[in-house]
PDB file of C-alpha atoms and ligand atoms in Angstrom:
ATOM      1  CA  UNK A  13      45.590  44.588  -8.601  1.00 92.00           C
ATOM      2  CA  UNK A  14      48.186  43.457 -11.209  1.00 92.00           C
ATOM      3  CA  UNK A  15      51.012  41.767 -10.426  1.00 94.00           C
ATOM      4  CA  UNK A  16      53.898  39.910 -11.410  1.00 94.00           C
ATOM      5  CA  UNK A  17      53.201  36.606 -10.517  1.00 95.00           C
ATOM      6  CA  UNK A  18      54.858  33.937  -8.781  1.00 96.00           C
ATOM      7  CA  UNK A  19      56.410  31.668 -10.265  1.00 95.00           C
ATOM      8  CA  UNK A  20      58.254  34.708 -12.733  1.00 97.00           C
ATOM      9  CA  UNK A  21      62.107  35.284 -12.998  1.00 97.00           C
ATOM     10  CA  UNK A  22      63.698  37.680 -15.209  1.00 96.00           C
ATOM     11  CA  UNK A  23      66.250  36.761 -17.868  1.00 96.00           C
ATOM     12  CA  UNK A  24      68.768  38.912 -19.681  1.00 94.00           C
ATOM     13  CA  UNK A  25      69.280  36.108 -22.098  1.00 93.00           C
ATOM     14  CA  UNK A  26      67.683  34.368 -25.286  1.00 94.00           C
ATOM     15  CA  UNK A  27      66.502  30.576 -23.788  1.00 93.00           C
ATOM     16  CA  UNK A  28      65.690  27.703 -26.098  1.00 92.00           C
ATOM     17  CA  UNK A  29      61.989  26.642 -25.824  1.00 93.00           C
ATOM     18  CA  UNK A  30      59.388  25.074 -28.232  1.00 92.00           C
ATOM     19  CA  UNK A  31      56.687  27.644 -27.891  1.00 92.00           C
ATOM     20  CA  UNK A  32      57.668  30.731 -25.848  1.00 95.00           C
ATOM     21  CA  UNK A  33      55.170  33.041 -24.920  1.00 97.00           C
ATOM     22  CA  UNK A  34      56.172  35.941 -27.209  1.00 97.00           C
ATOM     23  CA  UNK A  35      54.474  39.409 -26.616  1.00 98.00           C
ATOM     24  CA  UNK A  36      55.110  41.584 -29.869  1.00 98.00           C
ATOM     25  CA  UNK A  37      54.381  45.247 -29.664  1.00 98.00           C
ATOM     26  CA  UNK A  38      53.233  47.777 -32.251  1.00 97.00           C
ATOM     27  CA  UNK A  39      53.785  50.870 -30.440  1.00 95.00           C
ATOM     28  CA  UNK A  40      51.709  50.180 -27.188  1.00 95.00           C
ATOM     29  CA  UNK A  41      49.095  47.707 -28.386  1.00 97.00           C
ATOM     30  CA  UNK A  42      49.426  44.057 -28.024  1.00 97.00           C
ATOM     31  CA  UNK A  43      49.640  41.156 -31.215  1.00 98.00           C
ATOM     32  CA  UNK A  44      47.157  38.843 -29.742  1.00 97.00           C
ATOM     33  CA  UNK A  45      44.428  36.055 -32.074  1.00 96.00           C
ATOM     34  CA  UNK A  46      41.142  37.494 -32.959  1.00 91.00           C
ATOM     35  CA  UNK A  47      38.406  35.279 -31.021  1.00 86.00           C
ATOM     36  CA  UNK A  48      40.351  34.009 -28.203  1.00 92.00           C
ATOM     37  CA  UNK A  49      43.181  36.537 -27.348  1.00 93.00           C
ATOM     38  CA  UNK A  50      45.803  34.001 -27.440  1.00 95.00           C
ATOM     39  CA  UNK A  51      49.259  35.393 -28.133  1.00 96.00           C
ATOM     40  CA  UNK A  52      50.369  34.614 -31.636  1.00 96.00           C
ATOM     41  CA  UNK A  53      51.871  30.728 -32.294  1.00 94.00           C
ATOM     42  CA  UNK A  54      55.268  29.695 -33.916  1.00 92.00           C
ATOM     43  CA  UNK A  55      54.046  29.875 -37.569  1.00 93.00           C
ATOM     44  CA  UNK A  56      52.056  33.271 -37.337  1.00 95.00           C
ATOM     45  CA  UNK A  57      55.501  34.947 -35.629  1.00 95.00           C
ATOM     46  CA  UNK A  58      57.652  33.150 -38.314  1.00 94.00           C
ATOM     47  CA  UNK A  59      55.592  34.958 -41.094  1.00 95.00           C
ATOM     48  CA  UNK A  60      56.155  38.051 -39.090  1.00 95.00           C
ATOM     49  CA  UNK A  61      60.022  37.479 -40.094  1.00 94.00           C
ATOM     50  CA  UNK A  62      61.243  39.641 -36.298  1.00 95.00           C
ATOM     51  CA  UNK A  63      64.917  40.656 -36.801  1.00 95.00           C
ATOM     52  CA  UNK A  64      66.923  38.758 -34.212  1.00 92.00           C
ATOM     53  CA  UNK A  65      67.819  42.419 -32.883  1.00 91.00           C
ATOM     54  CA  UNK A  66      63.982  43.059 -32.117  1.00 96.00           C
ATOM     55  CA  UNK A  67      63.513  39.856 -30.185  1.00 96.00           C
ATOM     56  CA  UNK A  68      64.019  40.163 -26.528  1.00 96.00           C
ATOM     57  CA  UNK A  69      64.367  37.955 -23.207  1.00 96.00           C
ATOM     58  CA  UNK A  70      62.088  39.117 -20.462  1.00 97.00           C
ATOM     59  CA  UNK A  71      61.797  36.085 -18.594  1.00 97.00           C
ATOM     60  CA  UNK A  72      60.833  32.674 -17.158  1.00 97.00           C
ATOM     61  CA  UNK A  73      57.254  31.811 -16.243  1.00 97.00           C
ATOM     62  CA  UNK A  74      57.455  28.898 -14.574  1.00 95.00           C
ATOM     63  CA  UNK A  75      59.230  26.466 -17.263  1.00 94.00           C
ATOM     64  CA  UNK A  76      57.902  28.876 -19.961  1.00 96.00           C
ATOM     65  CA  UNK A  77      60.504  31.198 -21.868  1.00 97.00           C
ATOM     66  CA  UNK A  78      58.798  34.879 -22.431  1.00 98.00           C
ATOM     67  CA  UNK A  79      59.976  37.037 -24.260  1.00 97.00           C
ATOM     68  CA  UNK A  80      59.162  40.786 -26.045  1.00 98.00           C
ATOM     69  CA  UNK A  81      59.518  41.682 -29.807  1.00 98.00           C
ATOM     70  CA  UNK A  82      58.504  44.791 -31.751  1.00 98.00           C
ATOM     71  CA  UNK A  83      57.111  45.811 -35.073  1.00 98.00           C
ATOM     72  CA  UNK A  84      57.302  48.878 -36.983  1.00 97.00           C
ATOM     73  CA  UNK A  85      54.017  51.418 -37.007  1.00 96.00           C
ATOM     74  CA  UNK A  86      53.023  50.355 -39.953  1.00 95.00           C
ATOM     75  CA  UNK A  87      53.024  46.611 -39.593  1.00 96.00           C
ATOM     76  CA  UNK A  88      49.446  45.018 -40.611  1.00 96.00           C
ATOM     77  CA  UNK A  89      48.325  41.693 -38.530  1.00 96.00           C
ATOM     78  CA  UNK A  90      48.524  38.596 -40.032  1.00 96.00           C
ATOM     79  CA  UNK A  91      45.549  37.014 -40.849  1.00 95.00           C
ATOM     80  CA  UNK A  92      42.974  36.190 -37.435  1.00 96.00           C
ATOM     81  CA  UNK A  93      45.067  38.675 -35.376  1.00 97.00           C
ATOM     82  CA  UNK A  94      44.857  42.028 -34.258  1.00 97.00           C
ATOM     83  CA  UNK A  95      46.865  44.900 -32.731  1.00 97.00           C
ATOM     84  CA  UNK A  96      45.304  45.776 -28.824  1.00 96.00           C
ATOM     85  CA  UNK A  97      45.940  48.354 -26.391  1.00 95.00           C
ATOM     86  CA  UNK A  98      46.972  46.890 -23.116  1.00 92.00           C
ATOM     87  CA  UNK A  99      44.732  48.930 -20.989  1.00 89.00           C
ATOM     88  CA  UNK A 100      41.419  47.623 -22.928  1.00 91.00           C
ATOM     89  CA  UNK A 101      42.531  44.017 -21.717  1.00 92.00           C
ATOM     90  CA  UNK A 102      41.859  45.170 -18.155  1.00 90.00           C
ATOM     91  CA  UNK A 103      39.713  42.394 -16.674  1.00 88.00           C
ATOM     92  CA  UNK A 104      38.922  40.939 -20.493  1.00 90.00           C
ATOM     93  CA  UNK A 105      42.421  38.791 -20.562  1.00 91.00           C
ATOM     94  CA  UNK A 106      43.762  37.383 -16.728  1.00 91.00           C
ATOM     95  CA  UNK A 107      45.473  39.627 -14.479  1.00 91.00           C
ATOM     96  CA  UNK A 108      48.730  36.824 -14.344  1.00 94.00           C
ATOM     97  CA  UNK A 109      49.202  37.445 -18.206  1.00 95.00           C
ATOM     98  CA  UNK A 110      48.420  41.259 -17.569  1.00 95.00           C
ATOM     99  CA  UNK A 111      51.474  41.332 -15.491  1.00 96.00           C
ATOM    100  CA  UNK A 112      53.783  39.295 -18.629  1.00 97.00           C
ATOM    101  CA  UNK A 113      52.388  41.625 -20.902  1.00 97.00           C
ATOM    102  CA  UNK A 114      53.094  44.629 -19.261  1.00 96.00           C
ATOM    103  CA  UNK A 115      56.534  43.558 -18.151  1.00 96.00           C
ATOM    104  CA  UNK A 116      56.960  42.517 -21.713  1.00 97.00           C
ATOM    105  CA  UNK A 117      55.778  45.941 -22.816  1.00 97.00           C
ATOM    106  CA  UNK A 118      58.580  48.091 -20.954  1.00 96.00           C
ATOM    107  CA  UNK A 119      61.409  45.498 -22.560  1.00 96.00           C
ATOM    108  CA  UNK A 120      60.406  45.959 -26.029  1.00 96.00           C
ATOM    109  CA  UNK A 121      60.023  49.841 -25.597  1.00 95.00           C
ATOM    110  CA  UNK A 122      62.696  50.302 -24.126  1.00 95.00           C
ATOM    111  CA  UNK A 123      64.432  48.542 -26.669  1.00 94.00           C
ATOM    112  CA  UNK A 124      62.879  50.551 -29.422  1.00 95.00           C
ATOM    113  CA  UNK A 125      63.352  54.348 -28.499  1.00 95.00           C
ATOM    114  CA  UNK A 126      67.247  53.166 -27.415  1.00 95.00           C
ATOM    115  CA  UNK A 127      68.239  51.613 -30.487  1.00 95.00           C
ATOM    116  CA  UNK A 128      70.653  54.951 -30.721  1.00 97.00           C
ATOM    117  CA  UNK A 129      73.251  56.471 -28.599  1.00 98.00           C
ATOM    118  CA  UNK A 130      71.680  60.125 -27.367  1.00 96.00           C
ATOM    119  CA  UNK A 131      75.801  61.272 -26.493  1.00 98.00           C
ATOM    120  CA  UNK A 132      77.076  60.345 -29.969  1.00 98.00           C
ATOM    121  CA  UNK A 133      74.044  59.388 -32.406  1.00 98.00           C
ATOM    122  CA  UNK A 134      76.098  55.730 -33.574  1.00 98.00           C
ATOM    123  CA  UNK A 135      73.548  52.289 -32.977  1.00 97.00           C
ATOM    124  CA  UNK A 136      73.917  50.471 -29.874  1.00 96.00           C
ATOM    125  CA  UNK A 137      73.662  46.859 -28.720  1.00 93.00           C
ATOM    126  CA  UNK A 138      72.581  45.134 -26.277  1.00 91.00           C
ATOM    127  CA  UNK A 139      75.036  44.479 -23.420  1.00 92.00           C
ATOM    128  CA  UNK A 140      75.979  40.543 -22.024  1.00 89.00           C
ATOM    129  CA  UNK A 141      74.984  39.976 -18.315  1.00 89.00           C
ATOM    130  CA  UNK A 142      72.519  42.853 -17.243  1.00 93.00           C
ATOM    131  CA  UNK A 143      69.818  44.635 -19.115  1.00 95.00           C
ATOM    132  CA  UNK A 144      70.991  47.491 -20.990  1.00 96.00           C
ATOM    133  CA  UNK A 145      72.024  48.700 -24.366  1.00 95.00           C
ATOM    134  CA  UNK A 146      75.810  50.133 -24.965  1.00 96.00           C
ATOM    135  CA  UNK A 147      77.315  52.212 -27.259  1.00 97.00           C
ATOM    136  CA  UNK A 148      81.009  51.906 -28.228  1.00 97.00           C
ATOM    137  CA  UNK A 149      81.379  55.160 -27.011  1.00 98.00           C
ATOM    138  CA  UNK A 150      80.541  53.842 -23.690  1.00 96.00           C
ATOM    139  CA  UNK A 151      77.654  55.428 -22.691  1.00 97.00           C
ATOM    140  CA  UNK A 152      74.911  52.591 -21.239  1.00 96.00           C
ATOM    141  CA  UNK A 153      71.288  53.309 -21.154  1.00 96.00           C
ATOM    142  CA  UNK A 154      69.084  50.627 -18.454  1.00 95.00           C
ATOM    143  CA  UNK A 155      65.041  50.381 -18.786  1.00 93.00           C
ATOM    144  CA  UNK A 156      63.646  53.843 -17.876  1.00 89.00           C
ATOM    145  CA  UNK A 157      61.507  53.112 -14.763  1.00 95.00           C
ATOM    146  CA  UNK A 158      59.943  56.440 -13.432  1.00 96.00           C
ATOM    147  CA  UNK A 159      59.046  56.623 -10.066  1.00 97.00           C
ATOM    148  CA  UNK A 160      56.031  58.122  -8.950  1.00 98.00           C
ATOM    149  CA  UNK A 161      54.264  59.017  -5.782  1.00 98.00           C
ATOM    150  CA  UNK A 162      50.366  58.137  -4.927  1.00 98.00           C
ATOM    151  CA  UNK A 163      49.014  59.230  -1.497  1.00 98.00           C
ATOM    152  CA  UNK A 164      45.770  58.452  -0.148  1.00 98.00           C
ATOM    153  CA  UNK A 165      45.143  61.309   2.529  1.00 98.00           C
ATOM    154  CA  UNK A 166      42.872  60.816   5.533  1.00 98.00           C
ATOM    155  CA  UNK A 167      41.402  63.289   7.683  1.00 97.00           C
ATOM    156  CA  UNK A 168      39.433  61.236  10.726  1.00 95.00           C
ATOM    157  CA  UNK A 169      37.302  58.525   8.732  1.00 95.00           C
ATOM    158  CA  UNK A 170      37.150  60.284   5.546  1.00 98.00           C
ATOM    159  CA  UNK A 171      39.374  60.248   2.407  1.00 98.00           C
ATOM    160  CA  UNK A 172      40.459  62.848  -0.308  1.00 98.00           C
ATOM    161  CA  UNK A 173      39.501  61.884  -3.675  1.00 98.00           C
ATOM    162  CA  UNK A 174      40.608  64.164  -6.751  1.00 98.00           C
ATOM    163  CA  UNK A 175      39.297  64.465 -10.599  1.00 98.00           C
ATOM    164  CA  UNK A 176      41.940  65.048 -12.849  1.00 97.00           C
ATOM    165  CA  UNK A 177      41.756  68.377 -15.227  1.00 95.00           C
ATOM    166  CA  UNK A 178      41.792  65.494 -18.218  1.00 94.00           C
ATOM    167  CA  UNK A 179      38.844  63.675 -16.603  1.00 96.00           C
ATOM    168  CA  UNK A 180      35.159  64.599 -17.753  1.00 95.00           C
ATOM    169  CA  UNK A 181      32.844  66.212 -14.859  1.00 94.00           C
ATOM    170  CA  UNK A 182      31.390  63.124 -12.981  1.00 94.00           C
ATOM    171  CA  UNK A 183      34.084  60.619 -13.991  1.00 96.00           C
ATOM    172  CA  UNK A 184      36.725  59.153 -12.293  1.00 97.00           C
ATOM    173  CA  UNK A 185      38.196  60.119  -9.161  1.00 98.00           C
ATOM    174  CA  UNK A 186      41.040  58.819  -7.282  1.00 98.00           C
ATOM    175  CA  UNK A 187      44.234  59.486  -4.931  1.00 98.00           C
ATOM    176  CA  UNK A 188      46.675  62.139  -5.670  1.00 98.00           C
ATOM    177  CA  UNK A 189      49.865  60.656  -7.286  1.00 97.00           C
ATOM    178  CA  UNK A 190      52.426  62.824  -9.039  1.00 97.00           C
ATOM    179  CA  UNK A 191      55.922  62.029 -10.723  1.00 97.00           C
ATOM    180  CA  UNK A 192      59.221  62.593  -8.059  1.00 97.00           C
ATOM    181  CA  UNK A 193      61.588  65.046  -9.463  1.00 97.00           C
ATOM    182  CA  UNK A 194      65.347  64.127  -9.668  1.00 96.00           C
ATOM    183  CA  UNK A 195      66.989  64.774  -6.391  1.00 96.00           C
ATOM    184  CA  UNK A 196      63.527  63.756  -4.533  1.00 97.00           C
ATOM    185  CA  UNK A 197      63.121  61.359  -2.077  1.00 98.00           C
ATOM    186  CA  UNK A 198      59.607  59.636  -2.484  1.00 98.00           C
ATOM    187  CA  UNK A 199      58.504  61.223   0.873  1.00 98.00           C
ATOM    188  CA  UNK A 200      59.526  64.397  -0.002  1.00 98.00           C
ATOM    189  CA  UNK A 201      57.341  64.216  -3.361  1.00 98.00           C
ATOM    190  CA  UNK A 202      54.479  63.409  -1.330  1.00 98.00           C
ATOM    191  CA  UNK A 203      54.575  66.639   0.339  1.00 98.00           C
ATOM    192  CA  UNK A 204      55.241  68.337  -2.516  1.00 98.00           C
ATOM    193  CA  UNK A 205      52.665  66.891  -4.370  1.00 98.00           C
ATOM    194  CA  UNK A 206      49.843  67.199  -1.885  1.00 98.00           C
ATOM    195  CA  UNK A 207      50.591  70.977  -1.158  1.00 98.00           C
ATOM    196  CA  UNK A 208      50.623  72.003  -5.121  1.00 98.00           C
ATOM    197  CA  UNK A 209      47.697  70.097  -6.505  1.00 98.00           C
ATOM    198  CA  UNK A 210      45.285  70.549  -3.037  1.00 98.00           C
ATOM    199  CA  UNK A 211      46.912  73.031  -0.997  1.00 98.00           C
ATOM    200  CA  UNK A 212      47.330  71.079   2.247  1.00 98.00           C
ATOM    201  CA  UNK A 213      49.919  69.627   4.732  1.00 98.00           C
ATOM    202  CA  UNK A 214      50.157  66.190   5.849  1.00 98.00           C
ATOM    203  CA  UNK A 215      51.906  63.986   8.258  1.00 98.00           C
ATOM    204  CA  UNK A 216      51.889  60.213   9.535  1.00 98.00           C
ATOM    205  CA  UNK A 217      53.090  59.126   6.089  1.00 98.00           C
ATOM    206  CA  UNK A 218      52.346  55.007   5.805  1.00 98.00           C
ATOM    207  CA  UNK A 219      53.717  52.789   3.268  1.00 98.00           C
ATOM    208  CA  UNK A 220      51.057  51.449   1.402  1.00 98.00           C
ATOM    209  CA  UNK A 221      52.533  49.182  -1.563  1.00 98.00           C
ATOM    210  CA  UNK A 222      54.319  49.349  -5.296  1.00 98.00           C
ATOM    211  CA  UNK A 223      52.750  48.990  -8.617  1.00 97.00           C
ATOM    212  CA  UNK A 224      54.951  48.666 -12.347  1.00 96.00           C
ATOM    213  CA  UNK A 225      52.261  50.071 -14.355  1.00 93.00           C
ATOM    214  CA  UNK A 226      53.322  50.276 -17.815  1.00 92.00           C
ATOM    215  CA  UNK A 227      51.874  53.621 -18.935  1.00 86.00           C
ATOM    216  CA  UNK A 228      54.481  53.480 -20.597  1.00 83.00           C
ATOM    217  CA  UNK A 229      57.112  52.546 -17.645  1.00 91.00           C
ATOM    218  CA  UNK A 230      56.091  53.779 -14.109  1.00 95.00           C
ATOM    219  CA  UNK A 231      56.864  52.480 -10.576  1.00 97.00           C
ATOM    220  CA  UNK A 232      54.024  53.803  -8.725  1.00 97.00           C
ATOM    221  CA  UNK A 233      54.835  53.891  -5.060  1.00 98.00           C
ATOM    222  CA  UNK A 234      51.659  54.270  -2.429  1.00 98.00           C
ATOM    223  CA  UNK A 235      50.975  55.736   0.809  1.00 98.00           C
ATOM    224  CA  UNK A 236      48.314  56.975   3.238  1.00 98.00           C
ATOM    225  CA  UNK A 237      48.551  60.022   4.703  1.00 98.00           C
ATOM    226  CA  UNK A 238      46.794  61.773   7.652  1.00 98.00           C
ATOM    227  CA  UNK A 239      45.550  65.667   7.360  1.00 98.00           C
ATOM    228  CA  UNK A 240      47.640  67.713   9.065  1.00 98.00           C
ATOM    229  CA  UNK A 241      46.154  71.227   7.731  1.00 98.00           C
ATOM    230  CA  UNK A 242      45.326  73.879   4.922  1.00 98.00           C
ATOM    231  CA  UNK A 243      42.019  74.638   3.125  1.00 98.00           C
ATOM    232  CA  UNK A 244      41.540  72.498  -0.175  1.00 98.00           C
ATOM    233  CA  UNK A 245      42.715  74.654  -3.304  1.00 98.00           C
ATOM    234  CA  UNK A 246      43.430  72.675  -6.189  1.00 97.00           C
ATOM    235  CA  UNK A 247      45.953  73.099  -8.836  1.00 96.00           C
ATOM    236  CA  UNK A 248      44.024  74.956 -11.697  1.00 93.00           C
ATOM    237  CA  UNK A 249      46.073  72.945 -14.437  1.00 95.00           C
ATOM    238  CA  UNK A 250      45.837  69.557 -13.137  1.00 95.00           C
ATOM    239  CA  UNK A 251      42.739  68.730 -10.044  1.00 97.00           C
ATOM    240  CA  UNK A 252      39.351  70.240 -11.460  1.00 97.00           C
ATOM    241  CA  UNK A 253      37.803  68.852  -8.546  1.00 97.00           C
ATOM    242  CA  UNK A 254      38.751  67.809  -5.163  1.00 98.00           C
ATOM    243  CA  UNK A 255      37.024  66.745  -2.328  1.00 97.00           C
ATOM    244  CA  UNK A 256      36.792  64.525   0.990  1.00 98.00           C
ATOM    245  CA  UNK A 257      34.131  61.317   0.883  1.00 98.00           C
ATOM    246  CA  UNK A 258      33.022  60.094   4.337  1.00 97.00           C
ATOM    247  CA  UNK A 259      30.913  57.877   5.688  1.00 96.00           C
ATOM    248  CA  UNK A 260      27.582  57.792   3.641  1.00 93.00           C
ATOM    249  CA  UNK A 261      29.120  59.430   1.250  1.00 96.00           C
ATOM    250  CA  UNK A 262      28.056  58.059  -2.370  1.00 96.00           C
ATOM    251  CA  UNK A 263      31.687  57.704  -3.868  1.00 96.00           C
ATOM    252  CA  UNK A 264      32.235  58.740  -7.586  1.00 97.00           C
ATOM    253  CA  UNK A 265      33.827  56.270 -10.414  1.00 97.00           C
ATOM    254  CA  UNK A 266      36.868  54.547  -8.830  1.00 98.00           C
ATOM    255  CA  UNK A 267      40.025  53.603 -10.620  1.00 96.00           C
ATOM    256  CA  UNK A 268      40.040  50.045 -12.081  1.00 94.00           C
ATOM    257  CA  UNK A 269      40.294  46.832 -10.400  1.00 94.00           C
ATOM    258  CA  UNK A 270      43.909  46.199 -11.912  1.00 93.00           C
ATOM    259  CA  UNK A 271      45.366  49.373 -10.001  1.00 95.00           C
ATOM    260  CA  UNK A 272      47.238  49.368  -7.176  1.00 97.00           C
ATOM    261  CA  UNK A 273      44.963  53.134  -6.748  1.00 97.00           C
ATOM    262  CA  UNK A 274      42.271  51.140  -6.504  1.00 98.00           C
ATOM    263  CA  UNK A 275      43.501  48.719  -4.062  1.00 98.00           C
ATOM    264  CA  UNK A 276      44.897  51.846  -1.977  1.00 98.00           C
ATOM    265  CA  UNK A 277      41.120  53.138  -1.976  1.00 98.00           C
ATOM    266  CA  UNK A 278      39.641  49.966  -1.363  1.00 98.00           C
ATOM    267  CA  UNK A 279      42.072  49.297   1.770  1.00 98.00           C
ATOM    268  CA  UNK A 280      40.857  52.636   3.457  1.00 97.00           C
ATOM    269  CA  UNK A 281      36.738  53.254   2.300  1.00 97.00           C
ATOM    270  CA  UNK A 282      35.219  55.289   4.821  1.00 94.00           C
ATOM    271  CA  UNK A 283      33.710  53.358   7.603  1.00 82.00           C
ATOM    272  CA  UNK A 284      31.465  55.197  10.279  1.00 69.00           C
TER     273      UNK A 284
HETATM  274 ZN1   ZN B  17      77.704  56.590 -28.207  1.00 53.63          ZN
END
């Protein structure tokens, strides 16, 4: 499972450094060189000519300076390079630079649908001391971060896997997860969540662990849960299948490797 690594320490400032690691954006996909998926050197950003405004500080890697920039949609690689989505990286670039990437990723969109008050249209800049970007007006906008709920639920050995509506017949299965409304505490989405998209009631909620996954900027928060009753009837728009896997069971596709879903799964396989 992704994760920031150690050794990482966020900055809110521009640092000097020789060759920063620099993760540039084009909408969601990734600048990296063609053949080795190395992120792109001094002279290949220099041609890129990245107004000082679209260069950001995300952080320190050990004595490395990262930082995030962002191009427009219409920006053509330079020569060797190429524009990547994050998510076909998954296991093909290491998870340590996964985690800078996506991290980077959330700084430099953020920074690009903000560029604009929303109370009184005028541009606004980036504020000293703390991330955010302020308008003269006064109105401050911070990194959107959504929360959102996953809960693996248990009944005896077995666990509750569910397709999503968007997923093909056979594919990928996983735990429930669902986005917490405003006013929500987590545990309350949990319940929430289970009862609309299965139909049952739970109890013996266990923390689990936290995933940023940068789709484009969630905080996925995990749990196990044990039955506690209903019949399974899923959610029409969203579960096309749902079902419980025990012991023998042959389990279907599983989320990927990088996912803290995965790791929640993995954590609590069926064992007779
Ligand atoms: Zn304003």
């Amino acid at each position: 499972m992704i994760v920031t690594p150690a050794g990482f320490v966020p900055l809110f400032v521009h640092e000097a450094h020789a060759a920063p690691l620099t993760f540039v954006y084009r909408g969601p996909q990734l600048l990296l060189r063609g053949p080795d998926r190395a992120l792109p050197g001094v002279a290949v950003l220099a041609s890129l000519a990245l107004p000082e405004d679209r260069v950001l500080p995300v952080g320190r890697f050990h004595e490395t300076y990262v930082r995030a920039a962002w191009v427009d949609a219409g920006t053509q690689p330079p020569p060797g390079h190429e524009f990547v989505g994050l998510r076909s990286l998954f296991g093909r670039v290491d998870d340590d630079t996964l985690a800078l990437a996506g991290r980077a990723f959330q700084v430099a969109e953020w920074a690009r649908t903000h560029r604009y008050c929303g109370v009184c249209g005028k541009p606004m800049h980036k504020a000293a001391g703390e991330r955010a970007m302020r308008c003269e007006c006064g109105h401050t906008n911070y990194p959107r971060i959504a929360p959102a709920m996953m809960v693996l639920v248990k009944r005896g050995p077995a666990i509750l896997l569910a397709r999503n509506a968007a997923v093909a017949p056979g594919g990928r299965m996983s735990a429930l997860a669902g986005f917490l409304d405003p006013g929500e505490s987590v545990e309350d989405a949990v319940h929430r969540e289970v009862m609309e998209e299965v139909g049952l009631t739970v109890k013996d909620l266990r923390y689990f662990g936290s995933q940023s996954w940068p789709f484009p900027g969630s905080l996925m928060i995990a749990f196990t849960a044990e039955y506690a009753g209903g019949e399974i009837r899923c959610d029409p728009v969203e579960i096309a299948e749902a079902r419980f896997f025990g012991p023998g069971d042959k389990l279907p596709e599983l989320p990927p490797a990088q996912s803290i879903s995965r790791a929640l799964i993995d954590a609590n396989l069926p064992r007779g």
